[in-house]
Short mmCIF file of C-alpha atoms in Angstrom, two decimals:
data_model
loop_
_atom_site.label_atom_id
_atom_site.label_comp_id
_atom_site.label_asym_id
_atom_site.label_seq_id
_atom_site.Cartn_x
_atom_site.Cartn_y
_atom_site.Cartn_z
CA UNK X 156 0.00 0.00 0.00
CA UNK X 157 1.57 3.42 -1.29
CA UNK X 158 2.33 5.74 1.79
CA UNK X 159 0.57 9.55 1.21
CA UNK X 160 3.44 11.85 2.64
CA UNK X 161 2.12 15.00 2.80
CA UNK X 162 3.62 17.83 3.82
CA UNK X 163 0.85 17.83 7.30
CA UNK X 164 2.33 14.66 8.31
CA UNK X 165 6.16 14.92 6.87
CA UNK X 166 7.44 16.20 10.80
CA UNK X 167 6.10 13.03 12.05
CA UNK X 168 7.63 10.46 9.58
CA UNK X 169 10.51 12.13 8.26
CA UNK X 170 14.14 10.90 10.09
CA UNK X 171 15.92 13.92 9.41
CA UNK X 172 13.51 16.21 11.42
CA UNK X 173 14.97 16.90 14.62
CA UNK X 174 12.73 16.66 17.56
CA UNK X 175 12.73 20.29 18.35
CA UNK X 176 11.15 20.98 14.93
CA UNK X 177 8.42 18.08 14.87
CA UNK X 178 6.75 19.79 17.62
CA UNK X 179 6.37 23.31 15.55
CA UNK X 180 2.75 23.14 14.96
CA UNK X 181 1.31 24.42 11.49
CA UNK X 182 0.52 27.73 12.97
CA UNK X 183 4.04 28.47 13.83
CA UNK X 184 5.00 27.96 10.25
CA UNK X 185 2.09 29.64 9.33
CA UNK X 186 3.43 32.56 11.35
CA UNK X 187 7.04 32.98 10.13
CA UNK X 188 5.69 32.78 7.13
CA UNK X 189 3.45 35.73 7.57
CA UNK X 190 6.80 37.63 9.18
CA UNK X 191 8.80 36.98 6.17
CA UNK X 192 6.32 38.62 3.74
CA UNK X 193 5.87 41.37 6.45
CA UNK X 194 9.55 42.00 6.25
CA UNK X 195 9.69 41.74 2.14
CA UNK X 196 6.45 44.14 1.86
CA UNK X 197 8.22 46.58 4.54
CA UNK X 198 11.64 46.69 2.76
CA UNK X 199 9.55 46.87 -0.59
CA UNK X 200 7.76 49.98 1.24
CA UNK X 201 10.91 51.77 2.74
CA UNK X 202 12.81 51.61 -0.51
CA UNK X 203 10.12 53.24 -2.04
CA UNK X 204 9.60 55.82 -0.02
CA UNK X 205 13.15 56.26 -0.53
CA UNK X 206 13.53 57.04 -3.85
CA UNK X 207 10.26 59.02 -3.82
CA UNK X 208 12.22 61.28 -1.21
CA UNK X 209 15.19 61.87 -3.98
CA UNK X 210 12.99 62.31 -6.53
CA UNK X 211 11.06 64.58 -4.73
CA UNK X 212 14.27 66.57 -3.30
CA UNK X 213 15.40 66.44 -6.75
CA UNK X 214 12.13 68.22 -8.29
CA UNK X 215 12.98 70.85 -5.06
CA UNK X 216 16.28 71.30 -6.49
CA UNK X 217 15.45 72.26 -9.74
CA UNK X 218 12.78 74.54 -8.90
CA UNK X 219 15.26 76.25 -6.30
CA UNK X 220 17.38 76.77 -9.01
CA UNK X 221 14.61 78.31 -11.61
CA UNK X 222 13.17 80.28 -8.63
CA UNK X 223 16.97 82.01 -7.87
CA UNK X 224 17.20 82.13 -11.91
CA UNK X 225 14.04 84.56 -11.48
CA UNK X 226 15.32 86.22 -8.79
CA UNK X 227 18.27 87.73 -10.23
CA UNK X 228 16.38 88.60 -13.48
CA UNK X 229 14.25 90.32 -11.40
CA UNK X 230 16.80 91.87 -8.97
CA UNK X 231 18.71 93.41 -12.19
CA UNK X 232 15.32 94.28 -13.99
CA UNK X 233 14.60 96.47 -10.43
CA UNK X 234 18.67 97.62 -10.57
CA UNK X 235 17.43 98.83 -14.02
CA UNK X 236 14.75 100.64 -13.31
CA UNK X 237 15.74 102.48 -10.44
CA UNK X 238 18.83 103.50 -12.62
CA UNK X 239 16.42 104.67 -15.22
CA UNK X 240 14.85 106.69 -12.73
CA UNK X 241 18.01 108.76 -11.35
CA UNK X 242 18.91 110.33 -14.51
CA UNK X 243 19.76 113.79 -13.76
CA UNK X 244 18.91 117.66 -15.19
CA UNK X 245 22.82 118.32 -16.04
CA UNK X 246 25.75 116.09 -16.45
CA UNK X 247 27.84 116.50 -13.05
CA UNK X 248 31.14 116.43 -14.72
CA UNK X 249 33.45 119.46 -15.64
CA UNK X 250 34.87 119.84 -18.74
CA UNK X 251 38.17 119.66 -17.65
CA UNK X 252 37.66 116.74 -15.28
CA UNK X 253 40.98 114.02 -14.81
CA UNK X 254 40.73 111.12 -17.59
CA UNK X 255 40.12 108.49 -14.62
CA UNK X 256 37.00 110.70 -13.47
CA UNK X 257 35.69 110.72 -16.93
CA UNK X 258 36.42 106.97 -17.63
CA UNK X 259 34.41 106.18 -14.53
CA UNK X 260 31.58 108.76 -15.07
CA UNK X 261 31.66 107.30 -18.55
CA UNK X 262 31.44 103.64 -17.24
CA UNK X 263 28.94 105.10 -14.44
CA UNK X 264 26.44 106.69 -17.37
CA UNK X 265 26.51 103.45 -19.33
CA UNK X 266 26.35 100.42 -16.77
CA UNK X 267 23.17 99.36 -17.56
CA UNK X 268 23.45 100.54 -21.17
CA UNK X 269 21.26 103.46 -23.42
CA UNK X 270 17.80 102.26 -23.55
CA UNK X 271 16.41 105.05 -26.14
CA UNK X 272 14.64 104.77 -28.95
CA UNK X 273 16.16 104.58 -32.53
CA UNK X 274 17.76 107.75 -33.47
CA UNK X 275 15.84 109.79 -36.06
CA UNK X 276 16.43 112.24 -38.63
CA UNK X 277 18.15 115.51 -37.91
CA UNK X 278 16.23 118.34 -40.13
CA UNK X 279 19.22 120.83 -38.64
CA UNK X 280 22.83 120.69 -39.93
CA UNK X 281 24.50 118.89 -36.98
CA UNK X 282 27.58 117.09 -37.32
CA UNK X 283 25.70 114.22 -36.70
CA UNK X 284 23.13 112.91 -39.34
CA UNK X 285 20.79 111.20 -36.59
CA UNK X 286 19.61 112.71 -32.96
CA UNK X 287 18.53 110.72 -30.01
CA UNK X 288 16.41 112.15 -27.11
CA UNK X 289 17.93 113.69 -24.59
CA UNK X 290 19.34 112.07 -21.68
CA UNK X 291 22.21 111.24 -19.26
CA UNK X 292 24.22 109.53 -21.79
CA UNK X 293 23.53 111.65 -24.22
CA UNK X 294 24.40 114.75 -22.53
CA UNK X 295 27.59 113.08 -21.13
CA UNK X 296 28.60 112.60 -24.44
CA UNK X 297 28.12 115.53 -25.85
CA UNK X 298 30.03 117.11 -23.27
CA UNK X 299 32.95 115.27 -23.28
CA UNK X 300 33.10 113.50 -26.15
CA UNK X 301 35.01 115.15 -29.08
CA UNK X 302 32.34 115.91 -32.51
CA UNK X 303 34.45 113.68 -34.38
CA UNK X 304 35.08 110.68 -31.73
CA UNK X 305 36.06 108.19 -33.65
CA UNK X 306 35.60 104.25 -32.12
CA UNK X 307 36.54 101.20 -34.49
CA UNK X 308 35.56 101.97 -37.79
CA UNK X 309 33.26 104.62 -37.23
CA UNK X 310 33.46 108.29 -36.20
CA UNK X 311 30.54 110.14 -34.38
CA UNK X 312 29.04 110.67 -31.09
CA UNK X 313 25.63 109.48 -32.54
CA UNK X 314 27.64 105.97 -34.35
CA UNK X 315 28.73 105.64 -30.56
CA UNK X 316 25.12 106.03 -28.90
CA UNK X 317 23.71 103.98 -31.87
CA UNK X 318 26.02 101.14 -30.49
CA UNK X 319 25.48 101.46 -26.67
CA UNK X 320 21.86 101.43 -27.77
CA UNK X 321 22.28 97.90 -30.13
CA UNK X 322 24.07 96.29 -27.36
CA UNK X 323 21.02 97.13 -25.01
CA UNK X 324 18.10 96.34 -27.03
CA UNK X 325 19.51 93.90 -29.10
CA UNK X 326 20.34 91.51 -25.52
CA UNK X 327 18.38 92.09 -22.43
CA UNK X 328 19.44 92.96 -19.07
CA UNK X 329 22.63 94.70 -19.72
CA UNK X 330 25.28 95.44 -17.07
CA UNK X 331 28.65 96.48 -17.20
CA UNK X 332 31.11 95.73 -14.14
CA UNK X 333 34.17 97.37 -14.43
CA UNK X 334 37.32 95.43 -12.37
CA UNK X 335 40.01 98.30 -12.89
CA UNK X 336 41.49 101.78 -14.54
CA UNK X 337 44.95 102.70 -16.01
CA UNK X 338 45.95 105.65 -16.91
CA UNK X 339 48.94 106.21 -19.19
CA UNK X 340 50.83 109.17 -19.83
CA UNK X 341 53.75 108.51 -21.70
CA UNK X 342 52.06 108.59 -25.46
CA UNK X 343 51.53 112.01 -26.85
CA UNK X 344 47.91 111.84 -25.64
CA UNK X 345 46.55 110.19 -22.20
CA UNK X 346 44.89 106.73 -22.48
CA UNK X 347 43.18 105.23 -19.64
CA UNK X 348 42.68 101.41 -20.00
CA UNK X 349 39.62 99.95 -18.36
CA UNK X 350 39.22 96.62 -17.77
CA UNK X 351 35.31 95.26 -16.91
CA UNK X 352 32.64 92.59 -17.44
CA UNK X 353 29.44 92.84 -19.55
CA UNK X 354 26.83 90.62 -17.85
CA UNK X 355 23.78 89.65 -20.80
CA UNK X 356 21.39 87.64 -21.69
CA UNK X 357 20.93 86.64 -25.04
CA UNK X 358 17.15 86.50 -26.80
CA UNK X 359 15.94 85.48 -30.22
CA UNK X 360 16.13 89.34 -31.08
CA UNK X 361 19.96 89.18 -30.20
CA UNK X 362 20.50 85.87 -33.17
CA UNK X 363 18.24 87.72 -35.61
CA UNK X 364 19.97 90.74 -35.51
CA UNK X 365 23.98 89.60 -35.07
CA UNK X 366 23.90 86.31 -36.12
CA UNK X 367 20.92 85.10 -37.82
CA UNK X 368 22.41 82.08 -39.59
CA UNK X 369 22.11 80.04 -35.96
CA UNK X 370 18.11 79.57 -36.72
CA UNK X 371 19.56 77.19 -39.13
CA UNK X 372 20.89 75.06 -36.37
CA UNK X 373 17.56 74.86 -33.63
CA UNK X 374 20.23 72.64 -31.11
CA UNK X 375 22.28 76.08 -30.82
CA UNK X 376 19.84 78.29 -30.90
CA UNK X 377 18.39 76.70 -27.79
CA UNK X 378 21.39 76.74 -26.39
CA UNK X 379 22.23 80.19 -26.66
CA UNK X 380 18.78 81.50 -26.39
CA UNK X 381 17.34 82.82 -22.64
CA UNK X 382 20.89 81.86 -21.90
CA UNK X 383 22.73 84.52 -19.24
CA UNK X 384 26.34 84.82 -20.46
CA UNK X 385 29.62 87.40 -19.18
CA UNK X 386 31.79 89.13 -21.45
CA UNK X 387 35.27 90.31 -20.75
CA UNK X 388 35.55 93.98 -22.17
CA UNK X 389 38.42 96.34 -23.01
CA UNK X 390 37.82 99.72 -23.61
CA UNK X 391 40.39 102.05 -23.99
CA UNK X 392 39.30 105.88 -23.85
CA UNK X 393 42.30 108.37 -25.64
CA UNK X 394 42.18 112.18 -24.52
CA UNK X 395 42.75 115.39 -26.97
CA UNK X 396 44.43 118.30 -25.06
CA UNK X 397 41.15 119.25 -24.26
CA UNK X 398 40.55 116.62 -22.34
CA UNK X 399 37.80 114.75 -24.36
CA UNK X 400 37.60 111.21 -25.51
CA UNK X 401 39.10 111.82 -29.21
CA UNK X 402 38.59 107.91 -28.88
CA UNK X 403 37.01 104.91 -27.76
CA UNK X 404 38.11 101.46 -28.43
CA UNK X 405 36.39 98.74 -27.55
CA UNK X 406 37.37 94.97 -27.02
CA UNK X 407 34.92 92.38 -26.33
CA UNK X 408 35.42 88.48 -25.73
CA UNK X 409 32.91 86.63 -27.26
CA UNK X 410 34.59 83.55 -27.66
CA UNK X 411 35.72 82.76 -23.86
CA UNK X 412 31.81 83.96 -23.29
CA UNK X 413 30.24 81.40 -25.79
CA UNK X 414 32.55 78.49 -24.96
CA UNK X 415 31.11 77.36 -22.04
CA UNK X 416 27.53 77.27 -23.61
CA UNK X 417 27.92 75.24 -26.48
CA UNK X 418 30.27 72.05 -27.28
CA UNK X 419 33.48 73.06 -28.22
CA UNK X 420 35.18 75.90 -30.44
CA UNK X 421 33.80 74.57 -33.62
CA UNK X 422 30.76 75.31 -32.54
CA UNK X 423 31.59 78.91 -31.23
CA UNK X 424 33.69 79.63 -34.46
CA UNK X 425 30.91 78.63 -36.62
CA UNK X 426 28.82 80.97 -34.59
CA UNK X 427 31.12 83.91 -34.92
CA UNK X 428 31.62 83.12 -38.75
CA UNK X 429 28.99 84.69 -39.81
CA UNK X 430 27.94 86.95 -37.26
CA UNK X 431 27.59 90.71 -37.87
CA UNK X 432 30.51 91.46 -35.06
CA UNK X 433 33.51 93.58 -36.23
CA UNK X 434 37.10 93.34 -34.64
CA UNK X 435 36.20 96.34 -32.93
CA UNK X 436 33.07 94.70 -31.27
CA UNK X 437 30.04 96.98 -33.09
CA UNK X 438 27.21 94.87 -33.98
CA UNK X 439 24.23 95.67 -36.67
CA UNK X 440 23.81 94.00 -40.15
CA UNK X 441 25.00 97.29 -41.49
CA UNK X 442 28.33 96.66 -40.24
CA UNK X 443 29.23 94.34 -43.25
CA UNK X 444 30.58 96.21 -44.87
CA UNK X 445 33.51 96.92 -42.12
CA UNK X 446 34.47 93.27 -41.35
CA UNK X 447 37.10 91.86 -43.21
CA UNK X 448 37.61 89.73 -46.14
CA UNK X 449 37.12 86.09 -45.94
CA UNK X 450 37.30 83.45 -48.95
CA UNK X 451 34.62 81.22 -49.24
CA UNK X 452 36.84 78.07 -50.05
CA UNK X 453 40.29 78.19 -48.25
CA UNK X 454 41.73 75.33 -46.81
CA UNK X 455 42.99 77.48 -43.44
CA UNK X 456 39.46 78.58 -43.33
CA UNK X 457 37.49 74.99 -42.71
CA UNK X 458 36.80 75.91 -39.94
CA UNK X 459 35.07 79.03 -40.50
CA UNK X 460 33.06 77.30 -43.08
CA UNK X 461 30.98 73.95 -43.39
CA UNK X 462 33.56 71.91 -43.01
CA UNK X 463 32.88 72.77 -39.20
CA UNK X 464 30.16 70.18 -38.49
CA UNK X 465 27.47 72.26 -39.80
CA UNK X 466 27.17 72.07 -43.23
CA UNK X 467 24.12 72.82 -43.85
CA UNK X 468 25.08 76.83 -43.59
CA UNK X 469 27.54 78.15 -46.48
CA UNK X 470 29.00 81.44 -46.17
CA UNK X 471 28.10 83.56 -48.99
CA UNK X 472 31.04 85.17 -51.09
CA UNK X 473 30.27 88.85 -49.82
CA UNK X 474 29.91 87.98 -46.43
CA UNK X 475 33.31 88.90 -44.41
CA UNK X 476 34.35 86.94 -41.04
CA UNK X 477 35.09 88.70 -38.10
CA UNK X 478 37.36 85.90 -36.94
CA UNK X 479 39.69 85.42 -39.69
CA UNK X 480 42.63 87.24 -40.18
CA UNK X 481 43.40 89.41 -42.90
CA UNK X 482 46.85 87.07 -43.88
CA UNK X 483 44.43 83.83 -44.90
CA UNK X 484 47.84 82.54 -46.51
CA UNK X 485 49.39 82.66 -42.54
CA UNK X 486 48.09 79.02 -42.22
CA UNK X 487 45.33 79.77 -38.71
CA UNK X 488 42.88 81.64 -39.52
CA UNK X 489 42.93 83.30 -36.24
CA UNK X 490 45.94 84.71 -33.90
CA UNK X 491 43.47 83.63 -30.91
CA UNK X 492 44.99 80.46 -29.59
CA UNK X 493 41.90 79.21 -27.89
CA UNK X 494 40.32 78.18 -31.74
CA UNK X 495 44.07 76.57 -32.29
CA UNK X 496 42.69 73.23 -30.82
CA UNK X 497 39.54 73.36 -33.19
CA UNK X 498 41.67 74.28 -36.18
CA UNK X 499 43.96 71.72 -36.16
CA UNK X 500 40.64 69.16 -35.35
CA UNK X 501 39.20 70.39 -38.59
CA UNK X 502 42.58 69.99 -40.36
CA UNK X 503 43.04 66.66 -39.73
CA UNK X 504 39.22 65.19 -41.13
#
């Protein structure tokens, strides 16, 4: 007759069953069993609830981060307006002020920029052709900036407001930090070097009117585009012997202030190529005709053309690049070592 060995009955047959554990009843294993899926469902439970806590801390994180992103737009939107506000009857400066007291007024006046409107038509016979509304800046530069300043390329006190005011409405929330002065005396005419930072933020009005060729490439464009960046500026003021800015150079870095936004020089070199920047830093699609020449085809220029990973932009033949050198046959087509490393990338493909 065939045994039934259940498992009810195996602690009563089985050998190997020490006594201790034939007399656990069926409710005893009917408990541990109960404990063990108690402890599975708790750790199930507590692991949970743990990564619902980093999720959640993460979610905090990033909305800590947009909120503080805000925060400072608004802080320098209120920095703006108050500035906007203290504009005064009559320019505090003498005439015959010290070239470090003008170069700060002169920083001081344009900090946040010249928010006017576009200059319109003079019906007088001015030296200038265009006249803007009167203001702080304006009225600083008319008194102590010569008739026939001349900055870059162009000559003018109206070319130099028509610049300030580009730089302002073309990006949004302009500031200028200057770091330091220096004042030299040993030319014929006083300079005064001054070293600062231009804090912007760049909008789809800033691509369309410097470098509308990034549309082409939507990956950039939202990189660059609501995107905060700081630009190191040199501007060098030179004195007349009447003590007013004869002229105004100005030096700004766009490449060290794109690099960290998009992949690598390539990138910021293809962004530059075509831009409407000249070597002096004035921006406007009217400027050109004022950047220099550029082949289309060159083999030291790859890099400034498709060749650069983004050939679906060509250069056309009239268009100049501000980054390019005017010796094309030097072999880099920049004296800026920081594109040296992208160069000689694009070289060897």
């Amino acid at each position: 007759m065939q045994s039934c060995r259940t498992v009810d009955n195996y602690k009563e047959w089985s050998p190997l069953v020490s006594p201790r554990r034939r007399c656990c009843t069926e409710g005893e294993a009917i408990k541990q069993l109960r404990r063990k899926a108690l402890s599975r469902f708790r750790q199930i439970r507590y692991r949970k609830k743990q990564r619902e806590h980093e999720v959640g801390l993460l979610e905090n994180v990033n909305v800590l981060k947009s909120e503080v992103e805000t925060l400072k737009a608004a802080r320098h939107e209120l920095r703006f307006r108050i500035w906007r506000n203290q504009a005064t009857t009559k320019s505090s400066l003498p005439h015959h002020s010290s070239p470090l007291k003008v170069a700060q007024e002169y920083l001081k006046c344009f900090r946040h920029g010249f928010a006017s409107d576009p200059p319109k038509l003079s019906t007088g016979s001015t030296e200038d052709a265009f006249e803007f509304p009167d203001s702080e800046q304006t009225r600083f530069i008319q008194d102590m900036g010569a008739k026939d300043v001349v900055h870059g390329q162009l000559r003018g006190r109206t070319s130099l407001l028509e610049q300030w005011r580009r730089y302002t409405t073309y990006f949004k929330s302009l500031m200028v930090e200057p770091h330091s002065f220096h004042i030299d005396r040993r030319a014929e005419q006083v300079t005064c070097l001054v070293r600062s930072t231009v804090r912007v933020t760049i909008t789809s009005k800033t691509l369309d009117n410097i470098a509308p060729h990034v549309f082409l490439q939507p990956a950039i464009a939202a990189k660059l585009i609501g995107t905060p960046i700081a630009l190191k500026m040199n501007l060098t003021l030179t004195y007349n012997s009447h003590g007013k800015i004869s002229r105004c150079d100005t030096s700004i870095d766009f490449i060290d202030g794109l690099r960290p936004l998009l992949s690598g020089y390539k990138d910021v070199a293809w962004v530059l190529n075509a831009a409407y920047i000249t070597p002096h830093s004035q921006i406007g699609k009217d400027m050109v005709e004022l950047l220099p020449l550029a082949p289309l085809v060159s083999a030291p220029m790859r890099i400034l053309t498709s060749e650069s990973s983004h050939q679906a932009t060509e250069m056309p033949a009239e268009r100049r690049s501000p980054v390019a050198v005017e010796d094309i046959d030097a072999g880099f087509p920049s004296k800026d070592p920081r594109l040296e490393l992208a160069y000689i990338l694009t070289r060897s493909v």
